[in-house]
Structures are given as C-alpha cells and as structure tokens.
Short mmCIF file of C-alpha atoms in Angstrom, two decimals:
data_model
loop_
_atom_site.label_atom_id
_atom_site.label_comp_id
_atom_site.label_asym_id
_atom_site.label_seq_id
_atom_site.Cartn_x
_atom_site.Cartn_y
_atom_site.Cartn_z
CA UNK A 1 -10.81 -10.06 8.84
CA UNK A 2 -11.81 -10.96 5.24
CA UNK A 3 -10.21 -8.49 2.77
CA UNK A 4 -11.82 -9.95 -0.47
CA UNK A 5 -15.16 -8.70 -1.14
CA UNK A 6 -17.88 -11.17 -1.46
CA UNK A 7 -18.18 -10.01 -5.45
CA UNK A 8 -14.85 -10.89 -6.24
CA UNK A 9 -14.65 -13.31 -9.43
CA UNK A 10 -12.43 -15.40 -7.65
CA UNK A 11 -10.39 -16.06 -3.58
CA UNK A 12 -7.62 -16.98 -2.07
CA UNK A 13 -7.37 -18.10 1.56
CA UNK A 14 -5.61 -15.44 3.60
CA UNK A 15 -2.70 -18.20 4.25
CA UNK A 16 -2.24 -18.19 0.36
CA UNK A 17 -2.40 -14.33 -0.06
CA UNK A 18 0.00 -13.97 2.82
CA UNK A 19 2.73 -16.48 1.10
CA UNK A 20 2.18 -14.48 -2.70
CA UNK A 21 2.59 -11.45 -0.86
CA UNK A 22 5.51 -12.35 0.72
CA UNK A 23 7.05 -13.76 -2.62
CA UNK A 24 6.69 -10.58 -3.59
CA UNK A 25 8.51 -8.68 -1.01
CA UNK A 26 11.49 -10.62 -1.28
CA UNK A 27 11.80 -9.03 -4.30
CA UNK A 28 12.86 -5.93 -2.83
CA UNK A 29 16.28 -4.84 -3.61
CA UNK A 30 17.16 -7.67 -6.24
CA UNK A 31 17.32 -6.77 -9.89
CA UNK A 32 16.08 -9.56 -12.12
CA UNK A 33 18.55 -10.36 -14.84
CA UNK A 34 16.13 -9.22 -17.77
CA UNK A 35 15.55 -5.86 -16.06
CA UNK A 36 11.95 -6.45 -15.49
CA UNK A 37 9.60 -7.71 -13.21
CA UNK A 38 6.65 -9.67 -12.60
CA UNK A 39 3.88 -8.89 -10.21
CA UNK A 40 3.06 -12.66 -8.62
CA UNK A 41 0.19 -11.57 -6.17
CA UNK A 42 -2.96 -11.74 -7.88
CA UNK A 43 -4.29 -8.45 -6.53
CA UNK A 44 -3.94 -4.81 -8.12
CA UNK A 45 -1.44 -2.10 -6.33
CA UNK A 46 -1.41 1.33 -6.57
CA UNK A 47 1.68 2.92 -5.72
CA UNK A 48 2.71 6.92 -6.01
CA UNK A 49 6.03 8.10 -7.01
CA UNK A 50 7.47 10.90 -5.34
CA UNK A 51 9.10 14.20 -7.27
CA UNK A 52 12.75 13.25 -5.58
CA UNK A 53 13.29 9.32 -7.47
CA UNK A 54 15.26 9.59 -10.63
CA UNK A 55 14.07 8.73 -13.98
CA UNK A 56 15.71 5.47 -13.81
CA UNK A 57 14.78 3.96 -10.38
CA UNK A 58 12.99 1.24 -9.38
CA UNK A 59 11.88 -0.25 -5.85
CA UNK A 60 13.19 -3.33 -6.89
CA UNK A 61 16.09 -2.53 -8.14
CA UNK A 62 16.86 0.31 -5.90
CA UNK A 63 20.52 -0.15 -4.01
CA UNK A 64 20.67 1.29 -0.85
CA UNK A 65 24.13 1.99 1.62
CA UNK A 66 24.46 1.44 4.93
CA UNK A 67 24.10 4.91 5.37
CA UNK A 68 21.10 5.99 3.00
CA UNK A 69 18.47 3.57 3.77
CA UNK A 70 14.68 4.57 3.59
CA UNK A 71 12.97 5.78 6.18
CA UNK A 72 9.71 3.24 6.10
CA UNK A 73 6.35 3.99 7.95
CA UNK A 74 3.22 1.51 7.79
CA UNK A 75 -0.37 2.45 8.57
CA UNK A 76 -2.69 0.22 9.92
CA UNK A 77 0.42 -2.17 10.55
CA UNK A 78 -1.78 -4.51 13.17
CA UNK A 79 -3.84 -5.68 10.19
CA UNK A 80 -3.40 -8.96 7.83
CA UNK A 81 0.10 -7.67 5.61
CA UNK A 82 1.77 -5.02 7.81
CA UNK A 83 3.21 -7.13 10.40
CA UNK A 84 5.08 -9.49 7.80
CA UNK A 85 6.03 -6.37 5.64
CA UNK A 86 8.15 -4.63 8.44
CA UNK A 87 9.90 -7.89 9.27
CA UNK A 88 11.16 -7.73 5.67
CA UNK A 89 11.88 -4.78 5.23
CA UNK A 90 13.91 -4.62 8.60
CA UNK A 91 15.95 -7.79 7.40
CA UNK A 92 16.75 -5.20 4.36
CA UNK A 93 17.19 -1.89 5.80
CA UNK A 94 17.49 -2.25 9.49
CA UNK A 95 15.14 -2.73 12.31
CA UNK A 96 15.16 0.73 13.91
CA UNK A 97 14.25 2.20 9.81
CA UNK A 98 11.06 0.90 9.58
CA UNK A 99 8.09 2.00 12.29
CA UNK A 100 4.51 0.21 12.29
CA UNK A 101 1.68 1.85 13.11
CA UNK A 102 -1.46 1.61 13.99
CA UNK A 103 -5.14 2.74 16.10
CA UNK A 104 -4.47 -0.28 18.42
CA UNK A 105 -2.72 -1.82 20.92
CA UNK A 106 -0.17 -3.97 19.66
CA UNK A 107 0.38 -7.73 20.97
CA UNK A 108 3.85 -7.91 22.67
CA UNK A 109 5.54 -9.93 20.26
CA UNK A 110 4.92 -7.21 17.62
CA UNK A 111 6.22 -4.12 19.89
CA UNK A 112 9.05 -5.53 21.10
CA UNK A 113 10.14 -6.77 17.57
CA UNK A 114 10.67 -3.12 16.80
CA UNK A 115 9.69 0.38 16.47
CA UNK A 116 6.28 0.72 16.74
CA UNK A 117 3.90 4.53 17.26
CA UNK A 118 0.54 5.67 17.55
CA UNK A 119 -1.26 7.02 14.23
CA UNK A 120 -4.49 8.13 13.32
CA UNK A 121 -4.44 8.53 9.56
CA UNK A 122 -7.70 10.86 10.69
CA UNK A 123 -5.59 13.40 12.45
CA UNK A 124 -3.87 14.93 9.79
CA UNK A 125 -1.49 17.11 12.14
CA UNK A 126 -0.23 14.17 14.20
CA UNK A 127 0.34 12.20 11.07
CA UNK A 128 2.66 15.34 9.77
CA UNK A 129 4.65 15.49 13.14
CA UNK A 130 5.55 11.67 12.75
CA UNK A 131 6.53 12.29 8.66
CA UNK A 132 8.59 15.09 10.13
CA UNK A 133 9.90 13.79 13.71
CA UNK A 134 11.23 10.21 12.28
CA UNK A 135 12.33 11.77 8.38
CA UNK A 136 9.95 9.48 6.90
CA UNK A 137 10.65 8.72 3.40
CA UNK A 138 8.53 5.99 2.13
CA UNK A 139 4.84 5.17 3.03
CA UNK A 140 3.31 2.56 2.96
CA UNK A 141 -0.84 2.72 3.42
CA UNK A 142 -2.59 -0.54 4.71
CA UNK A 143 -5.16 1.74 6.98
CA UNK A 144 -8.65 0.77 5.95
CA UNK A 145 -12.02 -0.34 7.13
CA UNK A 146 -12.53 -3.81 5.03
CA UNK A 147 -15.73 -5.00 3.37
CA UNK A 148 -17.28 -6.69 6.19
CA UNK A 149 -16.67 -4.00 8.60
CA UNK A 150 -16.95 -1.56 6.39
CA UNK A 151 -20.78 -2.36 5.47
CA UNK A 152 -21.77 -2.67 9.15
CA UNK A 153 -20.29 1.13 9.86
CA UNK A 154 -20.11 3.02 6.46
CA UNK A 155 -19.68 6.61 7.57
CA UNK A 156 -16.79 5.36 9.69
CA UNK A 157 -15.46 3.17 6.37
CA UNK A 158 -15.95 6.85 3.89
CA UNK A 159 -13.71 8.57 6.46
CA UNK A 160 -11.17 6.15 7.22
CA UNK A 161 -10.89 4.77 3.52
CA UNK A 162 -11.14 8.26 1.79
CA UNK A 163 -10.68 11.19 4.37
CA UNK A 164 -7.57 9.11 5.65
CA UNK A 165 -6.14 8.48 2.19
CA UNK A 166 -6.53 12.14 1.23
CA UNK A 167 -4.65 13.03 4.67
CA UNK A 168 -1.81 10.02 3.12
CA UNK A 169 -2.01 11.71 0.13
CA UNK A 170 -1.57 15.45 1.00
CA UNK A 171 1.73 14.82 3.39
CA UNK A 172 3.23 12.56 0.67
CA UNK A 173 2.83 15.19 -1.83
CA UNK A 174 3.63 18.13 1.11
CA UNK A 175 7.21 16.14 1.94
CA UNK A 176 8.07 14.30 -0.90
CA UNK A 177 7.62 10.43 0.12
CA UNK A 178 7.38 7.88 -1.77
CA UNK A 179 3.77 6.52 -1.55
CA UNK A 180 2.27 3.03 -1.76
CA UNK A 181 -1.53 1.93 -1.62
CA UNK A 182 -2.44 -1.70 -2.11
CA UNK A 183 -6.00 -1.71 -4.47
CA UNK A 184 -8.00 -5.00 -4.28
CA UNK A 185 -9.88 -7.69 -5.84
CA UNK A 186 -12.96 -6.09 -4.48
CA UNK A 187 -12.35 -2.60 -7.06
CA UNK A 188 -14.45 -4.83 -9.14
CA UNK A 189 -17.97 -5.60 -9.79
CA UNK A 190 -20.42 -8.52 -10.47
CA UNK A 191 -20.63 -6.50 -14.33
CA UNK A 192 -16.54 -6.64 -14.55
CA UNK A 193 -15.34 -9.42 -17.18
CA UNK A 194 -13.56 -12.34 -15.85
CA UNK A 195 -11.01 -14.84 -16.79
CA UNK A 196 -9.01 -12.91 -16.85
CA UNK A 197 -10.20 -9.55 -16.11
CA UNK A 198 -8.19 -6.64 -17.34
CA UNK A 199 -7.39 -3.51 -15.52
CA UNK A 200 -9.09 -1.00 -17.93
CA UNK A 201 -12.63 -2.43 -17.39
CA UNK A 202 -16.39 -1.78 -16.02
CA UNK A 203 -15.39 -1.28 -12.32
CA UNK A 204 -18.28 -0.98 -10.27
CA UNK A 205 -17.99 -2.40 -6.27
CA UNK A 206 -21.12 -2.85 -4.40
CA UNK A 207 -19.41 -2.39 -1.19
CA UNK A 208 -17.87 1.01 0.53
CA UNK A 209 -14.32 -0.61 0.73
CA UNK A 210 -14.40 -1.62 -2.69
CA UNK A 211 -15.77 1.48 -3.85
CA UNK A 212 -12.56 3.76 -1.98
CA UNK A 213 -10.32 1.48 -3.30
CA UNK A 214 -11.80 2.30 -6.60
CA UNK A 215 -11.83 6.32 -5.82
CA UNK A 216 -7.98 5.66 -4.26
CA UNK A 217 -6.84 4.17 -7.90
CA UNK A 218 -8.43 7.00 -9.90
CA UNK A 219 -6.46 9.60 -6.70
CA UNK A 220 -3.55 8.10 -8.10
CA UNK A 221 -3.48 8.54 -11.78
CA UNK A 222 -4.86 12.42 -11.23
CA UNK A 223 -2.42 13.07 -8.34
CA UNK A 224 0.39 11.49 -11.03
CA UNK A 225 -0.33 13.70 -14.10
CA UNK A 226 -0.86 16.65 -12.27
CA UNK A 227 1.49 17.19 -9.51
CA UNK A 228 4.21 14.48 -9.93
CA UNK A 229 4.41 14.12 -14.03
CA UNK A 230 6.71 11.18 -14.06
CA UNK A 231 8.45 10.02 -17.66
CA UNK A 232 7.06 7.32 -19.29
CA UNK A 233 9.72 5.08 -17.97
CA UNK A 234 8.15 5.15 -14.68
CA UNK A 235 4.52 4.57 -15.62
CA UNK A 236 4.43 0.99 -13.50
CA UNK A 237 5.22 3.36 -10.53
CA UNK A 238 2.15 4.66 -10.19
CA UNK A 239 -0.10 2.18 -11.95
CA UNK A 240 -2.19 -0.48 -11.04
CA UNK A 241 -0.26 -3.77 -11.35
CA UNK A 242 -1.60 -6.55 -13.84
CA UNK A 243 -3.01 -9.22 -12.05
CA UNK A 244 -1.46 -12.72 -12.96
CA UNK A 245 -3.02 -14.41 -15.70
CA UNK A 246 -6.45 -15.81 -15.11
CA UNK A 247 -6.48 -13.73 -11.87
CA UNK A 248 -9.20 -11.07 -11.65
#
C-alpha cells in the first residue's frame, strides 16, 4: 500500500521509509550524550503522554528492569511499520510484552514470531477488554485506511481513521497509556510551503487519510492541554516532530 499521498511535496520509496524508521527505533532506550534527540524520519509524529510519566521522562531515555517493562500493543500491526516495530521492541523488552494486532489474518511467520490478537479499533468494548486483560501500558496506533484506499471507500476511511482514533483516544485517556500516532507527509496540501516546510503552516489535504491525520494532530494538542496538562519540559511528547531539514 502507498502511505504518501499523491500531494506530498516530496517521496521516499517504502524500502527507504522502512530503513529511517527503523533508525529511529533503535533509538529506544539509549540516551544520547547531549541529552537530546533528533527525529531522522522525514515524516511528522504525534504522540500523547499519559498522566502517570514523570516530569523528567523520555521514551528514549526511559530505563526499564527486568521486572517493569511496558506493556506494548500495536494496531493495525499487519500493515507497512508494525511488523518491524514489535521485532524491536521485543529485542528490548521481551517477546511475550509486546502483542500485534490487527483486522486480518496474519502470515505464519508473523504469528508464530510472537503474541499476536484480534482488534477492531471500531469495537470500542473489545478494544477495552484487551487494554485491561493484557495490562496494556503503551499504544501504539498504525490502524488506518491509507490514501489510495481510503478515496475508493471514504465512509469506511472517516470511521476507521477518526471513529477508531477517538475509540484509541478515549481508553488511553480512561487507563492511563501512553499513546502514540504516527501523522504523515500527506497532513499537507498542494497550498503548504515547501523546502522545507514547517510544521505551523497552511495544512490543507485533498484526501480523507490526509485530512484525519490532520484532525488526529489537532486531537492531540486539545486532548494535551485539557486533560493531560504536561510541563513544558515535555512539550516534544505530544507534538508533532520536525521533519529533517529540506523534508516536508
């Protein structure tokens, strides 16, 4: 499936997007000697902080014990990213702590690697029972019709993209998770600036999946300053990442 909308100033191939991602990942749990760090993919993330992280954590910085590793569950894990997240993330915290998930049936390779479940991001009950049955404690969101799909079947795209991240949002906020939600290229227009285009800019997507991923960003930064009211410290949590320069 293509997951860069056909307005976007600039692509990647899917090979190079999977390798940038995956650069990025391997971040996870190292702390860079200057105490920062620098987003490499060239796409924009969205990622909500939950009430329970301290004032001075940080996913990549975060040290976890044997004993107190996250609890990790990925929606839509079938689709381009989710597959080569969980391997990761079970190299770091343990196979049987991370569960994919997904609408379809996975190939065998990918359900005998490790845990893997039934979810419907659309059936907000059954998505509660899994939060509650396997003490999820981080999220992560890949569910989501993409652009080509998505403009063949829109009403099926609004419910998925947007009914299904309201159900994401509403347990995250209902049992304390820590949320992530990947944003795209495609949140921007044929009007948005280029070379490079910043994140505070004209956004306006002429196709349904870049138009919820534009709706999911703005979820985000309301969802933050109402019910979550993180310090200042932790603004990056639940921002959109900077694409790298002359990335739009």
């Amino acid at each position: 499936m293509q997951e860069w909308s056909a307005e976007a100033p600039s692509r990647l191939t899917v090979f190079e997007k999977k390798m940038l991602f995956i650069r990025m990942l391997r971040q996870v749990g190292q702390s860079p000697a200057c105490g920062c760090w620098t987003p490499v993919l060239p796409v924009r993330f969205l990622g909500i902080s939950p009430r329970q992280i301290p004032a001075d954590a940080n996913f990549h910085s975060a040290s976890f014990s044997d004993t107190d590793h996250p609890r990790v569950l990925i929606t839509g894990g079938l689709g381009q990213l989710g597959v080569g997240l969980a391997n990761l993330l079970r190299k770091r915290f343990g196979k049987d702590n991370v569960i994919l998930s997904d609408i379809r049936k996975p190939p065998d390779h990918v359900f005998h690697s490790g845990p893997f479940i039934y979810s419907d991001i659309l059936d907000y009950k059954n998505l509660r029972e899994i939060v509650v049955n396997n003490r999820i404690t981080w999220l992560f969101h890949y569910s989501a019709l993409l652009s080509a799909i998505g403009e063949a079947n829109v009403s099926l795209a609004r419910a998925v993209n947007i009914t299904g991240l309201h159900n994401i949002l509403d347990v995250a906020a209902e049992h304390n998770l820590r949320l992530f939600v990947p944003s795209t290229i495609g949140a921007f227009g044929p009007t948005s600036p280029r070379n490079p285009t910043p994140d505070l800019c004209i956004q306006r997507p002429r196709t349904i999946y870049g138009v919820s991923k534009v709706h999911a960003e703005l979820m985000g930064e309301t969802m933050q300053s109402r019910f979550f009211m993180m310090p200042q410290s932790m603004a990056n949590s639940s921002a959109t990442w900077k694409p790298a320069q002359g990335c739009p």
